Amino acid sequence: MAGNDALNLNSPDAVLHVSTHGSDWLWAAFSVMAFCLLVAVGVTFTRPRGARLFHQIAVIVLATSSIAYFSMASDLGATPVPVEFRGDGSDPTRQIWYVRYIQWFITFPLLLLELLLATGLSLSDILTTLFMALVLVVCGLVGALVHSTYKWGYFTFGCAALFYIWYVLLVHAPATQFAAGVVRNRYRLASGYLAFMLITYPICWACSEGANVISPTSEMIWYGILDILAGPIFLAIFLWELRGVDYNSFGLQSGKYVNYGEKTVPAPAPVTTV
């Protein structure tokens, strides 16, 4: 059978749902994510063992995004929710893609971790920032599933968490001591890029899941562009900027890996005191 048959095999369960053209776009986005994933895996194996953390984070982000976009392109991972606005009195339902929020729950904190590990932020500051990222995603999901005006309360909570993330990215982190070789201006460029991308997500949410201004197909196109710009493109730029930096300068060198190509000497057993 030729063509995209996803909506016929997995029938939409909402009145306002993604179209076949929207599914076509999602398959294209999935192809981009999957291709970038394969490239990231290949590049990771070119790095020495114990110095692959940044690249492996990129692999996790791209693998998660690939699975999410495969699900959405197949018209899977959504649930119908009554719309608050523009319902024309018929109380229609709209597809809310919870699989997208599962994707962001995993990838958003990892993108921030990728960036903040290059700074001199303390572990407690990094963990707090990652927690705020989770708050942002969870508030977006809960708000999207709420069909009443109370959804905007969750929207407000999420924006408050986003303001904290902006503060860390643009104010607090640049004032710390950077690893040797990491130019502060390069960090400002990367953090400014990511911060700008983050501000566009609440705008898309307000126009789609929030106020029901744009169709689910337009929502998919908008979010898909944002995910590609904030995912593969951001990771490619960031990893390229770090290519000449000594990994040991980050203090992240792992001594627990096994080098199968060389004879290794077992580490001494830990001394236990009574």
GROMACS .gro file of N, CA and C in nm, residues 57-183:
model
  381
   57ILE      N    1   2.533   1.202   2.600
   57ILE     CA    2   2.412   1.277   2.632
   57ILE      C    3   2.338   1.312   2.503
   58ALA      N    4   2.413   1.352   2.401
   58ALA     CA    5   2.350   1.382   2.271
   58ALA      C    6   2.282   1.259   2.213
   59VAL      N    7   2.344   1.143   2.227
   59VAL     CA    8   2.284   1.018   2.177
   59VAL      C    9   2.152   0.991   2.249
   60ILE      N   10   2.149   1.010   2.381
   60ILE     CA   11   2.026   0.986   2.457
   60ILE      C   12   1.915   1.081   2.412
   61VAL      N   13   1.950   1.208   2.395
   61VAL     CA   14   1.852   1.308   2.351
   61VAL      C   15   1.795   1.272   2.215
   62LEU      N   16   1.880   1.237   2.122
   62LEU     CA   17   1.835   1.209   1.985
   62LEU      C   18   1.761   1.076   1.977
   63ALA      N   19   1.801   0.977   2.057
   63ALA     CA   20   1.728   0.850   2.058
   63ALA      C   21   1.587   0.869   2.112
   64THR      N   22   1.575   0.946   2.221
   64THR     CA   23   1.443   0.972   2.278
   64THR      C   24   1.355   1.049   2.180
   65SER      N   25   1.412   1.149   2.115
   65SER     CA   26   1.336   1.228   2.018
   65SER      C   27   1.293   1.144   1.898
   66SER      N   28   1.379   1.054   1.856
   66SER     CA   29   1.344   0.967   1.742
   66SER      C   30   1.223   0.879   1.775
   67ILE      N   31   1.224   0.821   1.894
   67ILE     CA   32   1.112   0.735   1.935
   67ILE      C   33   0.984   0.816   1.946
   68ALA      N   34   0.995   0.936   2.003
   68ALA     CA   35   0.877   1.021   2.019
   68ALA      C   36   0.819   1.060   1.884
   69TYR      N   37   0.903   1.097   1.790
   69TYR     CA   38   0.852   1.139   1.659
   69TYR      C   39   0.802   1.021   1.577
   70PHE      N   40   0.858   0.904   1.597
   70PHE     CA   41   0.802   0.785   1.533
   70PHE      C   42   0.659   0.762   1.584
   71SER      N   43   0.640   0.778   1.715
   71SER     CA   44   0.507   0.758   1.773
   71SER      C   45   0.408   0.860   1.720
   72MET      N   46   0.447   0.988   1.718
   72MET     CA   47   0.355   1.092   1.673
   72MET      C   48   0.326   1.080   1.524
   73ALA      N   49   0.426   1.045   1.444
   73ALA     CA   50   0.404   1.027   1.301
   73ALA      C   51   0.308   0.912   1.275
   74SER      N   52   0.308   0.813   1.364
   74SER     CA   53   0.218   0.698   1.353
   74SER      C   54   0.081   0.726   1.412
   75ASP      N   55   0.059   0.851   1.458
   75ASP     CA   56  -0.066   0.891   1.523
   75ASP      C   57  -0.090   0.812   1.651
   76LEU      N   58   0.017   0.795   1.727
   76LEU     CA   59   0.011   0.725   1.855
   76LEU      C   60   0.065   0.818   1.965
   77GLY      N   61   0.017   0.798   2.087
   77GLY     CA   62   0.067   0.878   2.197
   77GLY      C   63  -0.010   1.005   2.222
   78ALA      N   64  -0.139   1.007   2.186
   78ALA     CA   65  -0.223   1.126   2.208
   78ALA      C   66  -0.352   1.086   2.278
   79THR      N   67  -0.416   1.183   2.340
   79THR     CA   68  -0.544   1.161   2.406
   79THR      C   69  -0.635   1.279   2.379
   80PRO      N   70  -0.767   1.258   2.365
   80PRO     CA   71  -0.858   1.370   2.338
   80PRO      C   72  -0.890   1.449   2.464
   81VAL      N   73  -0.888   1.580   2.452
   81VAL     CA   74  -0.921   1.669   2.563
   81VAL      C   75  -1.015   1.778   2.511
   82PRO      N   76  -1.127   1.805   2.580
   82PRO     CA   77  -1.217   1.913   2.537
   82PRO      C   78  -1.145   2.047   2.533
   83VAL      N   79  -1.173   2.127   2.431
   83VAL     CA   80  -1.107   2.257   2.417
   83VAL      C   81  -1.180   2.362   2.498
   84GLU      N   82  -1.106   2.462   2.543
   84GLU     CA   83  -1.166   2.570   2.622
   84GLU      C   84  -1.218   2.681   2.533
   85PHE      N   85  -1.142   2.716   2.428
   85PHE     CA   86  -1.178   2.828   2.341
   85PHE      C   87  -1.209   2.779   2.200
   86ARG      N   88  -1.282   2.861   2.126
   86ARG     CA   89  -1.307   2.839   1.983
   86ARG      C   90  -1.374   2.705   1.957
   87GLY      N   91  -1.459   2.668   2.047
   87GLY     CA   92  -1.528   2.541   2.031
   87GLY      C   93  -1.657   2.551   1.951
   88ASP      N   94  -1.700   2.674   1.921
   88ASP     CA   95  -1.822   2.698   1.842
   88ASP      C   96  -1.944   2.633   1.904
   89GLY      N   97  -1.944   2.616   2.035
   89GLY     CA   98  -2.059   2.562   2.105
   89GLY      C   99  -2.079   2.413   2.092
   90SER      N  100  -1.994   2.344   2.017
   90SER     CA  101  -2.011   2.199   1.996
   90SER      C  102  -1.925   2.115   2.089
   91ASP      N  103  -1.845   2.180   2.173
   91ASP     CA  104  -1.760   2.111   2.270
   91ASP      C  105  -1.674   2.004   2.203
   92PRO      N  106  -1.592   2.043   2.102
   92PRO     CA  107  -1.506   1.943   2.036
   92PRO      C  108  -1.387   1.907   2.123
   93THR      N  109  -1.321   1.801   2.085
   93THR     CA  110  -1.200   1.758   2.155
   93THR      C  111  -1.079   1.780   2.065
   94ARG      N  112  -0.964   1.793   2.128
   94ARG     CA  113  -0.839   1.817   2.056
   94ARG      C  114  -0.737   1.713   2.099
   95GLN      N  115  -0.655   1.669   2.006
   95GLN     CA  116  -0.549   1.576   2.038
   95GLN      C  117  -0.443   1.645   2.124
   96ILE      N  118  -0.412   1.587   2.239
   96ILE     CA  119  -0.302   1.632   2.324
   96ILE      C  120  -0.197   1.521   2.324
   97TRP      N  121  -0.079   1.554   2.281
   97TRP     CA  122   0.025   1.453   2.259
   97TRP      C  123   0.111   1.437   2.384
   98TYR      N  124   0.070   1.345   2.471
   98TYR     CA  125   0.146   1.323   2.594
   98TYR      C  126   0.283   1.262   2.565
   99VAL      N  127   0.298   1.193   2.452
   99VAL     CA  128   0.428   1.134   2.419
   99VAL      C  129   0.532   1.244   2.396
  100ARG      N  130   0.488   1.361   2.352
  100ARG     CA  131   0.580   1.472   2.334
  100ARG      C  132   0.635   1.520   2.469
  101TYR      N  133   0.547   1.521   2.569
  101TYR     CA  134   0.590   1.565   2.701
  101TYR      C  135   0.681   1.461   2.767
  102ILE      N  136   0.659   1.334   2.737
  102ILE     CA  137   0.753   1.231   2.784
  102ILE      C  138   0.890   1.255   2.722
  103GLN      N  139   0.891   1.289   2.594
  103GLN     CA  140   1.017   1.323   2.527
  103GLN      C  141   1.086   1.440   2.596
  104TRP      N  142   1.013   1.548   2.618
  104TRP     CA  143   1.073   1.666   2.680
  104TRP      C  144   1.117   1.640   2.823
  105PHE      N  145   1.044   1.555   2.894
  105PHE     CA  146   1.079   1.523   3.033
  105PHE      C  147   1.219   1.462   3.040
  106ILE      N  148   1.256   1.390   2.935
  106ILE     CA  149   1.389   1.329   2.930
  106ILE      C  150   1.492   1.422   2.867
  107THR      N  151   1.455   1.485   2.755
  107THR     CA  152   1.554   1.558   2.676
  107THR      C  153   1.585   1.698   2.729
  108PHE      N  154   1.484   1.769   2.780
  108PHE     CA  155   1.507   1.907   2.823
  108PHE      C  156   1.611   1.917   2.934
  109PRO      N  157   1.599   1.840   3.042
  109PRO     CA  158   1.704   1.846   3.144
  109PRO      C  159   1.842   1.805   3.091
  110LEU      N  160   1.844   1.710   2.998
  110LEU     CA  161   1.973   1.666   2.945
  110LEU      C  162   2.038   1.774   2.859
  111LEU      N  163   1.958   1.850   2.784
  111LEU     CA  164   2.013   1.961   2.707
  111LEU      C  165   2.074   2.066   2.799
  112LEU      N  166   2.004   2.095   2.909
  112LEU     CA  167   2.058   2.190   3.005
  112LEU      C  168   2.184   2.134   3.071
  113LEU      N  169   2.184   2.006   3.104
  113LEU     CA  170   2.301   1.944   3.165
  113LEU      C  171   2.420   1.951   3.070
  114GLU      N  172   2.397   1.925   2.944
  114GLU     CA  173   2.503   1.932   2.843
  114GLU      C  174   2.570   2.069   2.844
  115LEU      N  175   2.489   2.172   2.855
  115LEU     CA  176   2.542   2.308   2.851
  115LEU      C  177   2.605   2.349   2.983
  116LEU      N  178   2.541   2.316   3.094
  116LEU     CA  179   2.588   2.364   3.224
  116LEU      C  180   2.711   2.290   3.274
  117LEU      N  181   2.736   2.169   3.225
  117LEU     CA  182   2.857   2.098   3.265
  117LEU      C  183   2.984   2.168   3.217
  118ALA      N  184   2.969   2.254   3.116
  118ALA     CA  185   3.085   2.327   3.066
  118ALA      C  186   3.115   2.451   3.148
  119THR      N  187   3.032   2.481   3.246
  119THR     CA  188   3.050   2.598   3.331
  119THR      C  189   3.107   2.557   3.466
  120GLY      N  190   3.122   2.655   3.553
  120GLY     CA  191   3.171   2.627   3.687
  120GLY      C  192   3.061   2.623   3.790
  121LEU      N  193   2.937   2.601   3.747
  121LEU     CA  194   2.826   2.593   3.840
  121LEU      C  195   2.844   2.476   3.937
  122SER      N  196   2.801   2.495   4.059
  122SER     CA  197   2.806   2.387   4.158
  122SER      C  198   2.703   2.281   4.123
  123LEU      N  199   2.722   2.162   4.177
  123LEU     CA  200   2.629   2.053   4.152
  123LEU      C  201   2.489   2.087   4.201
  124SER      N  202   2.480   2.156   4.314
  124SER     CA  203   2.348   2.192   4.367
  124SER      C  204   2.275   2.288   4.273
  125ASP      N  205   2.348   2.383   4.215
  125ASP     CA  206   2.285   2.477   4.121
  125ASP      C  207   2.238   2.404   3.995
  126ILE      N  208   2.320   2.310   3.948
  126ILE     CA  209   2.281   2.235   3.829
  126ILE      C  210   2.158   2.150   3.856
  127LEU      N  211   2.155   2.080   3.970
  127LEU     CA  212   2.040   1.997   4.003
  127LEU      C  213   1.912   2.080   4.017
  128THR      N  214   1.923   2.198   4.077
  128THR     CA  215   1.806   2.284   4.091
  128THR      C  216   1.755   2.329   3.955
  129THR      N  217   1.847   2.360   3.866
  129THR     CA  218   1.807   2.401   3.731
  129THR      C  219   1.739   2.287   3.656
  130LEU      N  220   1.792   2.166   3.671
  130LEU     CA  221   1.730   2.050   3.606
  130LEU      C  222   1.591   2.024   3.664
  131PHE      N  223   1.576   2.044   3.794
  131PHE     CA  224   1.445   2.027   3.856
  131PHE      C  225   1.345   2.128   3.799
  132MET      N  226   1.387   2.251   3.779
  132MET     CA  227   1.299   2.352   3.722
  132MET      C  228   1.258   2.315   3.579
  133ALA      N  229   1.349   2.249   3.508
  133ALA     CA  230   1.315   2.201   3.374
  133ALA      C  231   1.204   2.097   3.380
  134LEU      N  232   1.211   2.008   3.479
  134LEU     CA  233   1.106   1.908   3.497
  134LEU      C  234   0.975   1.973   3.536
  135VAL      N  235   0.982   2.075   3.622
  135VAL     CA  236   0.861   2.148   3.661
  135VAL      C  237   0.795   2.211   3.538
  136LEU      N  238   0.877   2.269   3.452
  136LEU     CA  239   0.825   2.332   3.331
  136LEU      C  240   0.751   2.232   3.243
  137VAL      N  241   0.810   2.114   3.222
  137VAL     CA  242   0.749   2.013   3.135
  137VAL      C  243   0.621   1.957   3.198
  138VAL      N  244   0.627   1.925   3.327
  138VAL     CA  245   0.510   1.868   3.394
  138VAL      C  246   0.395   1.967   3.396
  139CYS      N  247   0.424   2.093   3.422
  139CYS     CA  248   0.318   2.195   3.422
  139CYS      C  249   0.258   2.209   3.282
  140GLY      N  250   0.340   2.198   3.179
  140GLY     CA  251   0.287   2.204   3.044
  140GLY      C  252   0.194   2.088   3.014
  141LEU      N  253   0.232   1.968   3.057
  141LEU     CA  254   0.148   1.851   3.034
  141LEU      C  255   0.017   1.860   3.111
  142VAL      N  256   0.024   1.892   3.241
  142VAL     CA  257  -0.098   1.899   3.322
  142VAL      C  258  -0.189   2.009   3.269
  143GLY      N  259  -0.130   2.124   3.234
  143GLY     CA  260  -0.211   2.232   3.179
  143GLY      C  261  -0.279   2.194   3.049
  144ALA      N  262  -0.210   2.118   2.964
  144ALA     CA  263  -0.269   2.076   2.838
  144ALA      C  264  -0.385   1.979   2.859
  145LEU      N  265  -0.378   1.897   2.964
  145LEU     CA  266  -0.483   1.799   2.991
  145LEU      C  267  -0.604   1.861   3.062
  146VAL      N  268  -0.588   1.980   3.120
  146VAL     CA  269  -0.698   2.048   3.188
  146VAL      C  270  -0.780   2.124   3.084
  147HIS      N  271  -0.912   2.104   3.084
  147HIS     CA  272  -0.996   2.167   2.983
  147HIS      C  273  -1.058   2.298   3.029
  148SER      N  274  -1.033   2.337   3.152
  148SER     CA  275  -1.091   2.461   3.204
  148SER      C  276  -0.985   2.572   3.209
  149THR      N  277  -1.028   2.689   3.256
  149THR     CA  278  -0.938   2.803   3.266
  149THR      C  279  -0.822   2.778   3.362
  150TYR      N  280  -0.834   2.681   3.449
  150TYR     CA  281  -0.728   2.652   3.546
  150TYR      C  282  -0.598   2.609   3.476
  151LYS      N  283  -0.607   2.574   3.348
  151LYS     CA  284  -0.484   2.536   3.276
  151LYS      C  285  -0.383   2.650   3.275
  152TRP      N  286  -0.433   2.775   3.279
  152TRP     CA  287  -0.342   2.889   3.274
  152TRP      C  288  -0.267   2.907   3.405
  153GLY      N  289  -0.318   2.850   3.512
  153GLY     CA  290  -0.241   2.849   3.637
  153GLY      C  291  -0.115   2.766   3.622
  154TYR      N  292  -0.128   2.648   3.558
  154TYR     CA  293  -0.011   2.565   3.533
  154TYR      C  294   0.084   2.632   3.434
  155PHE      N  295   0.026   2.704   3.339
  155PHE     CA  296   0.107   2.779   3.244
  155PHE      C  297   0.193   2.882   3.318
  156THR      N  298   0.134   2.949   3.416
  156THR     CA  299   0.206   3.048   3.495
  156THR      C  300   0.317   2.984   3.577
  157PHE      N  301   0.287   2.869   3.640
  157PHE     CA  302   0.391   2.798   3.715
  157PHE      C  303   0.507   2.760   3.624
  158GLY      N  304   0.475   2.711   3.506
  158GLY     CA  305   0.580   2.672   3.413
  158GLY      C  306   0.664   2.790   3.369
  159CYS      N  307   0.600   2.905   3.344
  159CYS     CA  308   0.676   3.024   3.305
  159CYS      C  309   0.767   3.071   3.418
  160ALA      N  310   0.721   3.058   3.543
  160ALA     CA  311   0.805   3.094   3.657
  160ALA      C  312   0.930   3.007   3.661
  161ALA      N  313   0.914   2.877   3.635
  161ALA     CA  314   1.030   2.787   3.629
  161ALA      C  315   1.122   2.825   3.513
  162LEU      N  316   1.062   2.866   3.401
  162LEU     CA  317   1.141   2.906   3.286
  162LEU      C  318   1.222   3.032   3.315
  163PHE      N  319   1.165   3.126   3.388
  163PHE     CA  320   1.239   3.246   3.426
  163PHE      C  321   1.363   3.210   3.508
  164TYR      N  322   1.349   3.113   3.598
  164TYR     CA  323   1.465   3.069   3.677
  164TYR      C  324   1.572   3.010   3.585
  165ILE      N  325   1.530   2.930   3.488
  165ILE     CA  326   1.625   2.869   3.395
  165ILE      C  327   1.697   2.977   3.314
  166TRP      N  328   1.622   3.077   3.270
  166TRP     CA  329   1.686   3.188   3.198
  166TRP      C  330   1.790   3.258   3.285
  167TYR      N  331   1.756   3.281   3.411
  167TYR     CA  332   1.849   3.347   3.502
  167TYR      C  333   1.979   3.268   3.513
  168VAL      N  334   1.966   3.137   3.529
  168VAL     CA  335   2.086   3.054   3.543
  168VAL      C  336   2.167   3.055   3.413
  169LEU      N  337   2.101   3.039   3.300
  169LEU     CA  338   2.172   3.032   3.172
  169LEU      C  339   2.240   3.163   3.136
  170LEU      N  340   2.171   3.273   3.159
  170LEU     CA  341   2.217   3.402   3.106
  170LEU      C  342   2.288   3.490   3.208
  171VAL      N  343   2.268   3.465   3.337
  171VAL     CA  344   2.326   3.552   3.439
  171VAL      C  345   2.421   3.476   3.532
  172HIS      N  346   2.369   3.373   3.596
  172HIS     CA  347   2.446   3.305   3.700
  172HIS      C  348   2.562   3.223   3.641
  173ALA      N  349   2.533   3.138   3.543
  173ALA     CA  350   2.637   3.052   3.487
  173ALA      C  351   2.750   3.129   3.420
  174PRO      N  352   2.723   3.235   3.343
  174PRO     CA  353   2.835   3.308   3.280
  174PRO      C  354   2.931   3.373   3.380
  175ALA      N  355   2.885   3.393   3.504
  175ALA     CA  356   2.971   3.457   3.605
  175ALA      C  357   3.063   3.358   3.675
  176THR      N  358   3.050   3.229   3.645
  176THR     CA  359   3.133   3.128   3.711
  176THR      C  360   3.264   3.108   3.638
  177GLN      N  361   3.350   3.026   3.697
  177GLN     CA  362   3.479   2.995   3.636
  177GLN      C  363   3.460   2.883   3.534
  178PHE      N  364   3.504   2.907   3.410
  178PHE     CA  365   3.486   2.808   3.306
  178PHE      C  366   3.607   2.715   3.298
  179ALA      N  367   3.581   2.596   3.242
  179ALA     CA  368   3.691   2.501   3.222
  179ALA      C  369   3.791   2.559   3.124
  180ALA      N  370   3.917   2.521   3.141
  180ALA     CA  371   4.022   2.571   3.053
  180ALA      C  372   3.990   2.536   2.908
  181GLY      N  373   3.998   2.634   2.822
  181GLY     CA  374   3.970   2.610   2.681
  181GLY      C  375   3.828   2.644   2.640
  182VAL      N  376   3.738   2.655   2.736
  182VAL     CA  377   3.600   2.691   2.704
  182VAL      C  378   3.590   2.844   2.708
  183VAL      N  379   3.573   2.905   2.593
  183VAL     CA  380   3.566   3.050   2.585
  183VAL      C  381   3.430   3.096   2.635
   0.00000   0.00000   0.00000
